[in-house]
Amino acid sequence: MMRLSPRLTLRSPSLHTKLMLALVILVAIVAGTSAYALVAHERQRRLTALEERATRIADLFSQSLAQPLWNIDLAAINGQLAALAPNPEVAQFTVTAVGYGIVSTAGKAVQPKPADSVVRVRAIEYTPPGDAPREKIGEVRVVLTKAVAEQAISDARRAILAMIAAVVAVLYAATFLLLKRMVRSPINRLEEMVDRIASGDLRARCTVESGDELGRLALRVNVMADRLQESTVSLRASERKYRSIVENALEGIFLLDRNGQLDEANPAMAQLLGYRDVHDLIEAAANAAHKQPFSPEQIATLFEILRKQGEIVGLELQLQRLDGTPIWVQLNARGATDDDGSLRGLEGLLTDMTARKHAVESLRRHRDQLELEVVVRKRTELELLASREELQQLSAHLEAIREEERKHIAMEVHDELGQLLTALKMDLSLLRMQLTPTSAAMQKAEQMRDLVEQTIQIVRNVASHLRPVALNFGLASALEWLAEDFTRHTHIPCHVNVTGSEPTFSDFRATALFRIVQESLTNVARHADASRVDVTLANTEAGVELTIGDDGRGFDMVTARAGYSYGLQGMAERARLIDAKLLIESTPDSGSVVRLFVRDDAVIVT
């Protein structure tokens, strides 16, 4: 026999009570909203009417008081004000004359707050006879209180709320009686029949009294009873099928209680643990003298996991067969509870994974070996990266030494050799002064003088190419000298454009930028076949951008990189040394553009 769950006997508000409560809440919300809207509308209407009255009174006084105020007829003024002052909405009337101040005041002694009053001020103008223009002689101030309107609004609010309360009460009483007759009584009869069916009387049937929702519910309860009868029959068939599945399963299925005793097991479980059949396995587990399938520590661990997680999934355990052979199994289990919900035991499924465990161990050894090799490889890569960093630092150091040596050689050539050639030129000039102009010695002296001039020019060119003197005056000056020298030797126009303020770099960065531009112009002269070159130095808020563009035949970037272009590699290396971004854009027959960007933090602020 089926028994009702204790939770079904708990007292809770009935459906009838819930429906009435919902109706009361709904009606209260609708009524409250409607009342609020009506009161708000009435309040707005009354306040608008009050403001209109204040405007009309102010306009009336501004016209009617013009003549008395012009004649300073205080009696007439006071009479007009006194005519309207008794009105309960009037707080104060004030007439002010130009040059005299307040002429007359009428109204209540206690004035309302500005937020509780309506104020209108109008100018009083007098129209003299003839064509003379209108003249402002004063103004009238009208103050009406909102207290009367607010009191009327409060009365209207109380009347509306009283009416709504009466309507709600009548509606509640009518709805209560209707629901009791049409809903509560049929539901009570349905509850009685459902209790009989729940108690095990599957032959009980509900009487269908109507075609509404309750009638359809009664039909469904009857269908449920029919299906419960069918389910009882199929349940027995399912139990037989379940037993067949358990008996023929390849995995070990068992039921373990909290004391570690095996209540149930299948043949696969007995075979897995080395027993002849299930009977021997359960007897051995019940006998304390025999070795148990699970140790006390394993049992405690299993129930602890089950308590914390609610189930056991994929847990690997090491057990021992009857002959003492160790095996590895994978356990999946869930809790088995009693009718009161307390944990009775553990329903589990064991899968033999000894062979897989051995394979995993083998894979783990191979993995450890691979991890060791990876560690060695990473160490080697780190050493290579460190060596590369050292090479880059050495390259930067060698470049700095090379530039410093060029600077030193340029200074030596310019200062020492230049001075000697200048002294030689002066000696030749003195010698020419002592020779006959038409003599052979004079001609030889002229030739020597020309040779000295050529040598001086060569010395200047060598010194300039080793270390341009213009770099001492800034990057822009050095770029202009380089453009002029390029144009003079290649006959290709080269223009330098400087936008923004001229940036100031350290000597190392300025030299690197100069060499990149120099290498770019060398590539243009050798390969581009260009007719024009533009060099742009732009100083922006983000940094300095240096652009070298030509209209030559361009080149294929992929081919250039594959051909190990040392010029491009040198430019890239110089850009890396000064922490600049180098971008080269070129396509065949479309010219080339070299862009060099230096961040703002690399520029020296002067």
Coordinates of C-alpha atoms in Angstrom, one line a residue:
M1 CA 0.0 0.0 0.0
M2 CA 1.2 3.5 -0.8
R3 CA 1.4 6.0 2.0
L4 CA 1.0 9.8 1.8
S5 CA 4.2 11.7 2.2
P6 CA 4.3 13.7 5.4
R7 CA 4.8 16.8 3.4
L8 CA 1.3 16.4 1.8
T9 CA -0.3 16.7 5.3
L10 CA 1.3 20.1 6.1
R11 CA -1.2 22.9 6.4
S12 CA -0.7 25.7 3.8
P13 CA -3.0 28.4 2.5
S14 CA -5.7 27.0 0.2
L15 CA -6.1 27.9 -3.4
H16 CA -9.3 29.8 -2.5
T17 CA -7.3 31.9 -0.1
K18 CA -4.5 32.5 -2.5
L19 CA -6.9 33.6 -5.3
M20 CA -8.7 36.0 -3.0
L21 CA -5.4 37.4 -1.8
A22 CA -4.3 37.9 -5.4
L23 CA -7.6 39.5 -6.2
V24 CA -7.3 41.9 -3.3
I25 CA -3.7 42.8 -4.2
L26 CA -4.6 43.3 -7.9
V27 CA -7.7 45.4 -7.1
A28 CA -5.7 47.4 -4.5
I29 CA -3.0 48.2 -7.1
V30 CA -5.4 49.1 -9.8
A31 CA -7.6 51.2 -7.4
G32 CA -4.6 52.9 -5.8
T33 CA -3.1 53.7 -9.2
S34 CA -6.4 55.1 -10.5
A35 CA -7.0 57.1 -7.3
Y36 CA -3.5 58.5 -7.6
A37 CA -4.0 59.4 -11.2
L38 CA -7.4 61.1 -10.4
V39 CA -6.0 63.0 -7.5
A40 CA -3.0 64.1 -9.5
H41 CA -5.2 65.3 -12.3
E42 CA -7.6 67.1 -10.0
R43 CA -4.6 68.8 -8.2
Q44 CA -3.1 69.9 -11.5
R45 CA -6.4 71.2 -12.7
R46 CA -7.0 73.3 -9.5
L47 CA -3.5 74.6 -9.5
T48 CA -3.7 75.6 -13.1
A49 CA -7.0 77.4 -12.4
L50 CA -5.4 79.2 -9.5
E51 CA -2.5 80.4 -11.7
E52 CA -5.0 81.6 -14.3
R53 CA -7.0 83.5 -11.6
A54 CA -3.8 85.1 -10.4
T55 CA -2.9 86.2 -13.9
R56 CA -6.4 87.6 -14.5
I57 CA -6.4 89.6 -11.2
A58 CA -2.9 90.9 -12.0
D59 CA -3.9 92.0 -15.5
L60 CA -7.1 93.6 -14.1
F61 CA -5.3 95.6 -11.5
S62 CA -2.6 96.7 -13.9
Q63 CA -5.4 98.4 -16.0
S64 CA -7.8 99.6 -13.3
L65 CA -5.1 101.1 -11.0
A66 CA -3.4 103.2 -13.7
Q67 CA -5.7 106.3 -13.3
P68 CA -5.8 106.2 -9.4
L69 CA -2.0 105.7 -9.2
W70 CA -1.4 108.5 -11.6
N71 CA -3.6 110.8 -9.4
I72 CA -2.2 109.3 -6.2
D73 CA -5.8 108.4 -5.2
L74 CA -5.1 106.1 -2.2
A75 CA -8.8 105.7 -1.4
A76 CA -9.6 104.4 -4.9
I77 CA -6.5 102.1 -4.8
N78 CA -7.4 100.7 -1.4
G79 CA -11.0 100.2 -2.4
Q80 CA -10.1 98.2 -5.4
L81 CA -7.7 96.0 -3.4
A82 CA -10.2 95.6 -0.5
A83 CA -12.8 94.4 -3.0
L84 CA -10.9 91.2 -3.7
A85 CA -8.8 90.9 -0.5
P86 CA -11.5 88.8 1.5
N87 CA -11.2 86.0 -1.0
P88 CA -9.7 83.0 0.9
E89 CA -7.2 82.4 -1.9
V90 CA -5.8 85.9 -1.6
A91 CA -2.6 86.1 0.4
Q92 CA -1.4 89.7 -0.4
F93 CA -2.0 92.6 -2.9
T94 CA 0.8 95.1 -3.1
V95 CA 0.9 98.3 -5.2
T96 CA 4.2 100.1 -5.8
A97 CA 4.8 103.5 -7.4
V98 CA 7.9 104.4 -9.3
G99 CA 10.1 106.6 -7.1
Y100 CA 7.8 106.3 -4.0
G101 CA 7.9 102.6 -3.1
I102 CA 4.9 100.7 -1.7
V103 CA 1.7 102.7 -2.0
S104 CA -0.8 100.2 -0.7
T105 CA -0.9 96.6 0.7
A106 CA -3.9 94.4 1.4
G107 CA -4.1 90.7 2.5
K108 CA -3.4 88.4 5.3
A109 CA -0.8 89.1 8.0
V110 CA 0.9 85.6 7.7
Q111 CA 2.3 85.1 4.3
P112 CA 2.7 81.6 2.8
K113 CA 6.0 80.1 1.7
P114 CA 7.1 80.7 -1.9
A115 CA 6.5 77.1 -2.7
D116 CA 2.9 77.3 -1.4
S117 CA 1.9 80.4 -3.3
V118 CA 1.3 81.8 -6.8
V119 CA 2.9 85.2 -7.5
R120 CA 2.1 87.5 -10.5
V121 CA 3.7 90.9 -11.0
R122 CA 2.4 93.3 -13.6
A123 CA 3.5 96.8 -14.6
I124 CA 1.0 99.7 -14.2
E125 CA 1.3 102.0 -17.2
Y126 CA -0.5 105.4 -17.7
T127 CA -1.5 106.7 -21.2
P128 CA -1.4 110.5 -21.2
P129 CA -3.9 112.3 -23.5
G130 CA -2.8 112.9 -27.0
D131 CA 0.0 111.1 -28.8
A132 CA 2.3 110.9 -25.8
P133 CA 3.8 107.4 -25.2
R134 CA 2.7 105.1 -22.4
E135 CA 4.6 105.6 -19.1
K136 CA 5.3 103.0 -16.4
I137 CA 4.2 104.6 -13.1
G138 CA 4.3 101.5 -10.9
E139 CA 3.5 97.8 -10.6
V140 CA 1.1 95.5 -8.8
R141 CA 2.1 92.3 -7.1
V142 CA -0.6 89.6 -6.6
V143 CA 0.1 86.6 -4.3
L144 CA -2.5 83.8 -4.1
T145 CA -2.1 80.9 -1.6
K146 CA -2.4 77.3 -2.7
A147 CA -3.8 76.3 0.7
V148 CA -7.5 76.5 -0.4
A149 CA -6.7 74.4 -3.5
E150 CA -4.8 71.8 -1.5
Q151 CA -7.6 71.5 1.1
A152 CA -10.1 70.9 -1.8
I153 CA -7.7 68.3 -3.2
S154 CA -7.5 66.5 0.2
D155 CA -11.3 66.4 0.4
A156 CA -11.5 65.0 -3.1
R157 CA -8.8 62.4 -2.3
R158 CA -10.7 61.2 0.8
A159 CA -14.0 60.9 -1.2
I160 CA -12.3 58.9 -4.0
L161 CA -10.6 56.6 -1.5
A162 CA -13.8 55.9 0.3
M163 CA -15.6 55.1 -2.9
I164 CA -12.8 52.8 -4.0
A165 CA -12.8 51.0 -0.6
A166 CA -16.5 50.4 -0.9
V167 CA -16.2 49.0 -4.4
V168 CA -13.3 46.7 -3.3
A169 CA -15.3 45.4 -0.4
V170 CA -18.4 44.6 -2.5
L171 CA -16.2 43.0 -5.2
Y172 CA -14.3 40.9 -2.6
A173 CA -17.6 39.5 -1.1
A174 CA -19.0 38.6 -4.4
T175 CA -15.8 36.9 -5.6
F176 CA -15.5 35.0 -2.3
L177 CA -18.9 33.4 -2.7
L178 CA -18.4 32.6 -6.4
L179 CA -15.0 31.0 -5.8
K180 CA -16.2 29.0 -2.9
R181 CA -19.1 27.5 -4.9
M182 CA -17.3 27.1 -8.3
V183 CA -13.7 26.2 -7.2
R184 CA -13.3 25.2 -3.6
S185 CA -16.0 22.5 -3.4
P186 CA -14.9 20.7 -6.6
I187 CA -11.2 20.9 -5.5
N188 CA -12.1 19.3 -2.2
R189 CA -13.8 16.3 -3.9
L190 CA -10.7 16.0 -6.2
E191 CA -8.4 16.0 -3.2
E192 CA -10.4 13.2 -1.6
M193 CA -10.2 11.0 -4.7
V194 CA -6.5 11.7 -5.2
D195 CA -5.8 10.7 -1.6
R196 CA -7.5 7.4 -2.2
I197 CA -5.5 6.7 -5.3
A198 CA -2.3 7.7 -3.5
S199 CA -3.2 5.3 -0.7
G200 CA -3.2 2.4 -3.2
D201 CA -6.8 2.2 -4.3
L202 CA -6.1 2.3 -8.0
R203 CA -9.8 1.5 -8.8
A204 CA -11.0 4.9 -7.4
R205 CA -12.2 7.3 -10.1
C206 CA -13.1 11.0 -9.9
T207 CA -16.6 12.2 -11.0
V208 CA -16.4 14.6 -13.9
E209 CA -19.0 17.4 -13.1
S210 CA -18.2 20.0 -15.7
G211 CA -16.1 20.7 -18.9
D212 CA -14.0 23.4 -17.4
E213 CA -10.4 23.2 -16.1
L214 CA -11.5 21.3 -13.0
G215 CA -13.4 18.8 -15.1
R216 CA -10.4 18.3 -17.3
L217 CA -8.3 17.9 -14.2
A218 CA -10.6 15.1 -13.0
L219 CA -10.3 13.4 -16.4
R220 CA -6.5 13.5 -16.1
V221 CA -6.6 12.1 -12.6
N222 CA -8.6 9.2 -13.9
V223 CA -6.1 8.7 -16.7
M224 CA -3.3 8.8 -14.1
A225 CA -5.0 6.0 -12.2
D226 CA -5.2 3.9 -15.3
R227 CA -1.6 4.5 -16.1
L228 CA -0.6 3.7 -12.5
Q229 CA -2.2 0.3 -12.9
E230 CA -0.3 -0.3 -16.2
S231 CA 2.9 1.0 -14.5
T232 CA 2.6 -1.6 -11.7
V233 CA 2.6 -4.4 -14.2
S234 CA 5.4 -2.9 -16.3
L235 CA 7.4 -2.3 -13.1
R236 CA 7.5 -6.0 -12.3
A237 CA 8.6 -6.7 -15.9
S238 CA 11.3 -3.9 -15.6
E239 CA 12.6 -5.5 -12.3
R240 CA 13.1 -8.8 -14.1
K241 CA 14.8 -7.0 -17.0
Y242 CA 17.0 -5.1 -14.5
R243 CA 18.0 -8.3 -12.7
S244 CA 18.9 -9.9 -16.1
I245 CA 21.1 -6.9 -17.0
V246 CA 22.9 -6.9 -13.7
E247 CA 23.5 -10.6 -13.8
N248 CA 24.9 -10.4 -17.4
A249 CA 26.9 -7.2 -17.0
L250 CA 30.6 -7.2 -17.7
E251 CA 31.4 -4.7 -15.0
G252 CA 31.1 -5.5 -11.3
I253 CA 28.0 -4.1 -9.7
F254 CA 27.6 -4.1 -5.9
L255 CA 25.7 -2.6 -3.0
L256 CA 28.0 -1.8 0.0
D257 CA 26.5 -0.7 3.4
R258 CA 28.1 1.8 5.8
N259 CA 29.7 -1.1 7.8
G260 CA 31.6 -2.4 4.8
Q261 CA 29.3 -5.4 4.2
L262 CA 28.4 -6.4 0.6
D263 CA 24.6 -6.7 0.5
E264 CA 24.4 -7.4 -3.2
A265 CA 26.8 -8.2 -6.0
N266 CA 26.7 -9.6 -9.6
P267 CA 28.7 -12.5 -11.1
A268 CA 31.1 -10.1 -12.8
M269 CA 32.0 -8.7 -9.4
A270 CA 32.8 -12.2 -8.0
Q271 CA 34.8 -13.0 -11.1
L272 CA 36.8 -9.8 -10.9
L273 CA 37.8 -10.5 -7.3
G274 CA 38.6 -14.2 -8.0
Y275 CA 35.6 -15.9 -6.3
R276 CA 33.6 -18.7 -7.8
D277 CA 30.2 -17.1 -7.6
V278 CA 28.3 -14.3 -5.9
H279 CA 27.3 -16.5 -2.9
D280 CA 31.0 -17.2 -2.0
L281 CA 31.8 -13.5 -2.4
I282 CA 29.0 -12.3 0.0
E283 CA 29.8 -15.0 2.5
A284 CA 33.5 -14.1 2.5
A285 CA 32.7 -10.4 2.9
A286 CA 30.4 -11.3 5.9
N287 CA 33.0 -13.4 7.6
A288 CA 35.4 -11.2 9.5
A289 CA 38.1 -13.9 9.3
H290 CA 38.3 -13.6 5.5
K291 CA 40.0 -10.7 3.7
Q292 CA 37.4 -8.1 2.8
P293 CA 37.1 -6.7 -0.8
F294 CA 37.5 -3.1 0.6
S295 CA 39.8 -2.1 3.4
P296 CA 38.3 0.0 6.3
E297 CA 40.3 3.0 5.2
Q298 CA 38.9 2.7 1.6
I299 CA 35.4 2.3 3.0
A300 CA 35.8 5.5 5.1
T301 CA 37.2 7.4 2.1
L302 CA 34.4 6.3 -0.2
F303 CA 31.6 7.4 2.2
E304 CA 33.5 10.7 2.9
I305 CA 33.6 11.5 -0.8
L306 CA 30.0 10.5 -1.2
R307 CA 29.1 12.8 1.7
K308 CA 30.9 15.8 0.2
Q309 CA 30.3 15.4 -3.5
G310 CA 27.0 13.4 -3.6
E311 CA 28.6 10.8 -6.0
I312 CA 31.8 9.1 -6.9
V313 CA 33.0 9.4 -10.5
G314 CA 36.1 7.8 -12.0
L315 CA 37.8 7.0 -8.7
E316 CA 40.8 4.6 -9.1
L317 CA 41.4 2.0 -6.4
Q318 CA 43.8 -0.8 -5.9
L319 CA 42.2 -4.0 -4.6
Q320 CA 43.4 -7.6 -4.1
R321 CA 41.9 -10.7 -5.6
L322 CA 41.2 -13.8 -3.5
D323 CA 44.7 -15.2 -4.4
G324 CA 46.4 -11.9 -3.3
T325 CA 47.0 -10.6 -6.8
P326 CA 46.7 -6.8 -6.9
I327 CA 44.4 -5.2 -9.4
W328 CA 43.4 -1.7 -10.4
V329 CA 39.7 -0.8 -10.7
Q330 CA 37.7 2.3 -11.6
L331 CA 34.8 3.0 -9.3
N332 CA 31.7 5.0 -10.1
A333 CA 29.0 5.1 -7.3
R334 CA 26.1 7.0 -5.8
G335 CA 24.4 6.8 -2.5
A336 CA 21.5 4.5 -1.7
T337 CA 19.0 6.0 0.7
D338 CA 16.2 4.7 2.9
D339 CA 12.6 6.0 2.8
D340 CA 13.4 8.7 5.4
G341 CA 16.3 10.0 3.2
S342 CA 19.1 8.7 5.3
L343 CA 22.2 7.2 3.6
R344 CA 21.9 3.4 3.7
G345 CA 24.8 2.4 1.6
L346 CA 26.7 2.8 -1.7
E347 CA 25.7 1.5 -5.1
G348 CA 28.8 1.1 -7.2
L349 CA 30.2 0.0 -10.5
L350 CA 33.7 -1.5 -10.8
T351 CA 35.6 -1.7 -14.0
D352 CA 38.9 -3.6 -14.3
M353 CA 41.6 -1.2 -15.5
T354 CA 44.8 -3.1 -14.6
A355 CA 46.0 -3.3 -18.2
R356 CA 45.1 0.3 -18.8
K357 CA 46.9 1.3 -15.6
H358 CA 50.1 -0.4 -16.7
A359 CA 49.8 1.3 -20.1
V360 CA 49.3 4.7 -18.3
E361 CA 52.3 4.1 -16.2
S362 CA 54.4 3.3 -19.3
L363 CA 53.0 6.5 -20.9
R364 CA 53.8 8.5 -17.8
R365 CA 57.4 7.3 -17.9
H366 CA 57.7 8.3 -21.5
R367 CA 56.1 11.6 -20.7
D368 CA 58.6 12.3 -17.9
Q369 CA 61.4 11.5 -20.3
L370 CA 59.9 13.9 -22.9
E371 CA 59.5 16.6 -20.2
L372 CA 63.1 16.2 -19.3
E373 CA 64.1 16.6 -22.9
V374 CA 61.9 19.6 -23.2
V375 CA 63.5 21.1 -20.1
V376 CA 66.9 20.5 -21.7
R377 CA 65.7 22.0 -24.9
K378 CA 64.3 25.1 -23.2
R379 CA 67.5 25.6 -21.3
T380 CA 69.4 25.4 -24.6
E381 CA 67.0 27.9 -26.1
L382 CA 67.5 30.2 -23.2
E383 CA 71.2 30.0 -23.6
L384 CA 70.8 30.7 -27.3
L385 CA 68.6 33.7 -26.5
A386 CA 71.2 34.9 -24.0
S387 CA 73.9 34.4 -26.6
R388 CA 71.9 36.3 -29.1
E389 CA 71.3 39.1 -26.7
E390 CA 75.0 39.3 -26.0
L391 CA 75.7 39.4 -29.7
Q392 CA 73.2 42.2 -30.1
Q393 CA 74.8 44.1 -27.3
L394 CA 78.2 43.4 -28.8
S395 CA 76.9 44.7 -32.2
A396 CA 75.6 47.8 -30.5
H397 CA 78.9 48.3 -28.8
L398 CA 80.9 47.7 -32.0
E399 CA 78.7 50.2 -33.8
A400 CA 79.2 52.8 -31.2
I401 CA 83.0 52.2 -31.3
R402 CA 82.9 52.3 -35.1
E403 CA 81.1 55.6 -35.1
E404 CA 83.4 57.0 -32.4
E405 CA 86.4 55.9 -34.5
R406 CA 85.0 57.5 -37.6
K407 CA 84.4 60.7 -35.6
H408 CA 88.0 60.5 -34.3
I409 CA 89.5 59.8 -37.8
A410 CA 87.3 62.6 -39.3
M411 CA 88.6 65.1 -36.7
E412 CA 92.2 63.9 -37.2
V413 CA 91.9 64.2 -41.0
H414 CA 90.2 67.6 -40.8
D415 CA 92.4 69.1 -38.1
E416 CA 95.8 67.6 -38.8
L417 CA 95.9 66.9 -42.5
G418 CA 93.7 69.9 -43.2
Q419 CA 96.1 72.2 -41.4
L420 CA 99.1 70.8 -43.2
L421 CA 97.5 71.2 -46.6
T422 CA 96.4 74.8 -45.6
A423 CA 100.0 75.6 -44.6
L424 CA 101.3 74.0 -47.8
K425 CA 98.8 76.2 -49.8
M426 CA 100.1 79.3 -48.0
D427 CA 103.7 78.4 -48.7
L428 CA 102.9 78.0 -52.4
S429 CA 101.2 81.4 -52.4
L430 CA 104.3 82.9 -50.9
L431 CA 106.5 81.0 -53.4
R432 CA 104.3 82.3 -56.4
M433 CA 104.9 85.8 -55.2
Q434 CA 108.7 85.3 -55.8
L435 CA 108.4 83.7 -59.2
T436 CA 108.2 85.3 -62.6
P437 CA 104.6 85.0 -63.9
T438 CA 105.6 83.5 -67.3
S439 CA 108.3 81.2 -66.0
A440 CA 108.1 77.4 -66.0
A441 CA 108.4 77.4 -62.2
M442 CA 105.3 79.6 -62.0
Q443 CA 103.4 77.1 -64.1
K444 CA 104.6 74.3 -61.9
A445 CA 103.5 76.2 -58.8
E446 CA 100.1 76.7 -60.3
Q447 CA 99.7 73.0 -60.9
M448 CA 100.9 72.2 -57.4
R449 CA 98.3 74.8 -56.1
D450 CA 95.5 73.0 -58.0
L451 CA 96.7 69.7 -56.6
V452 CA 96.6 71.1 -53.1
E453 CA 93.1 72.5 -53.7
Q454 CA 91.9 69.1 -54.9
T455 CA 93.5 67.3 -52.0
I456 CA 91.8 69.7 -49.5
Q457 CA 88.5 69.0 -51.2
I458 CA 89.1 65.3 -51.0
V459 CA 90.0 65.6 -47.3
R460 CA 86.8 67.5 -46.7
N461 CA 84.7 64.9 -48.5
V462 CA 86.4 62.1 -46.6
A463 CA 85.9 63.8 -43.2
S464 CA 82.3 64.6 -44.1
H465 CA 81.5 61.0 -45.1
L466 CA 83.2 59.7 -42.0
R467 CA 81.4 62.1 -39.7
P468 CA 79.4 64.9 -41.2
V469 CA 80.1 68.1 -39.4
A470 CA 76.4 69.1 -39.9
L471 CA 75.5 66.5 -37.2
N472 CA 77.0 68.8 -34.7
F473 CA 74.2 71.3 -35.6
G474 CA 71.3 68.8 -35.4
L475 CA 69.7 66.0 -37.4
A476 CA 67.9 68.4 -39.7
S477 CA 71.1 70.1 -40.8
A478 CA 72.8 66.8 -41.3
L479 CA 69.9 65.5 -43.5
E480 CA 70.0 68.7 -45.6
W481 CA 73.8 68.3 -46.2
L482 CA 73.2 64.6 -47.1
A483 CA 70.5 65.6 -49.6
E484 CA 72.7 68.2 -51.2
D485 CA 75.6 65.8 -51.4
F486 CA 73.3 63.1 -52.9
T487 CA 71.9 65.5 -55.5
R488 CA 75.4 66.7 -56.4
H489 CA 76.8 63.2 -57.1
T490 CA 73.7 61.5 -58.6
H491 CA 71.9 64.5 -60.2
I492 CA 68.6 63.2 -58.6
P493 CA 66.7 66.0 -56.8
C494 CA 66.4 65.2 -53.1
H495 CA 64.3 67.5 -51.0
V496 CA 64.2 67.6 -47.2
N497 CA 61.0 68.7 -45.4
V498 CA 60.9 69.3 -41.6
T499 CA 57.5 69.6 -40.0
G500 CA 57.0 70.7 -36.4
S501 CA 59.9 71.7 -34.1
E502 CA 63.3 70.2 -34.8
P503 CA 63.8 67.2 -32.5
T504 CA 66.9 66.8 -30.4
F505 CA 68.4 63.3 -30.1
S506 CA 71.5 61.9 -28.4
D507 CA 74.6 61.7 -30.5
F508 CA 74.2 57.9 -30.8
R509 CA 70.6 58.0 -32.0
A510 CA 71.2 61.0 -34.3
T511 CA 74.1 59.1 -36.0
A512 CA 72.0 56.0 -36.3
L513 CA 69.1 57.9 -38.0
F514 CA 71.6 59.6 -40.3
R515 CA 73.2 56.3 -41.3
I516 CA 69.7 54.8 -42.1
V517 CA 68.9 57.7 -44.3
Q518 CA 72.3 57.5 -45.9
E519 CA 71.9 53.8 -46.6
S520 CA 68.4 54.4 -48.1
L521 CA 69.8 57.1 -50.4
T522 CA 72.6 54.7 -51.4
N523 CA 70.0 52.1 -52.3
V524 CA 68.1 54.7 -54.4
A525 CA 71.2 55.7 -56.2
R526 CA 72.2 52.1 -57.0
H527 CA 68.9 50.3 -57.7
A528 CA 65.8 52.7 -57.9
D529 CA 66.4 54.6 -61.1
A530 CA 64.3 57.4 -59.5
S531 CA 63.7 60.9 -60.7
R532 CA 63.0 62.4 -57.3
V533 CA 63.6 61.6 -53.6
D534 CA 61.8 63.2 -50.6
V535 CA 63.0 63.0 -47.0
T536 CA 60.5 64.1 -44.4
L537 CA 61.3 64.7 -40.7
A538 CA 58.0 65.1 -38.7
N539 CA 57.9 65.8 -35.0
T540 CA 54.5 64.9 -33.5
E541 CA 53.1 64.4 -30.0
A542 CA 53.6 60.6 -30.3
G543 CA 57.2 60.8 -31.5
V544 CA 59.4 61.5 -34.5
E545 CA 58.6 60.0 -37.9
L546 CA 61.4 59.9 -40.6
T547 CA 60.2 59.1 -44.1
I548 CA 62.4 58.5 -47.2
G549 CA 60.3 58.1 -50.4
D550 CA 61.2 57.8 -54.1
D551 CA 59.4 57.4 -57.3
G552 CA 61.7 54.6 -58.7
R553 CA 60.9 51.2 -59.9
G554 CA 60.6 49.6 -56.4
F555 CA 61.3 46.0 -55.6
D556 CA 59.7 42.8 -54.3
M557 CA 60.1 42.7 -50.5
V558 CA 59.9 38.9 -50.3
T559 CA 62.6 38.5 -52.9
A560 CA 64.8 41.1 -51.1
R561 CA 64.5 39.4 -47.8
A562 CA 65.1 36.0 -49.3
G563 CA 68.3 37.4 -51.1
Y564 CA 69.8 38.4 -47.7
S565 CA 70.0 42.1 -48.5
Y566 CA 72.7 43.3 -46.1
G567 CA 71.7 47.0 -46.6
L568 CA 68.1 46.3 -45.4
Q569 CA 69.5 44.1 -42.6
G570 CA 71.9 46.9 -41.5
M571 CA 69.0 49.4 -41.5
A572 CA 66.9 47.1 -39.4
E573 CA 69.7 46.5 -37.0
R574 CA 70.5 50.2 -36.5
A575 CA 66.7 50.8 -35.9
R576 CA 66.7 48.0 -33.3
L577 CA 69.7 49.5 -31.5
I578 CA 68.0 52.9 -31.0
D579 CA 64.6 51.2 -30.1
A580 CA 62.9 52.6 -33.3
K581 CA 60.3 51.0 -35.5
L582 CA 61.4 50.5 -39.2
L583 CA 58.8 49.8 -41.9
I584 CA 59.7 49.4 -45.6
E585 CA 57.0 49.6 -48.2
S586 CA 57.7 48.8 -51.8
T587 CA 56.1 47.2 -54.8
P588 CA 57.6 46.8 -58.3
D589 CA 57.1 49.9 -60.5
S590 CA 55.5 51.9 -57.6
G591 CA 58.5 53.3 -55.8
S592 CA 59.6 52.7 -52.3
V593 CA 59.0 54.3 -48.9
V594 CA 61.1 53.8 -45.8
R595 CA 59.4 54.8 -42.5
L596 CA 61.2 55.1 -39.3
F597 CA 59.3 55.9 -36.1
V598 CA 61.0 56.9 -32.8
R599 CA 58.8 57.1 -29.7
D600 CA 58.5 60.4 -27.9
D601 CA 60.4 59.2 -24.8
A602 CA 63.5 58.7 -27.0
V603 CA 63.6 62.5 -27.9
I604 CA 65.6 64.7 -25.6
V605 CA 63.5 67.5 -24.2
T606 CA 65.3 70.9 -24.4

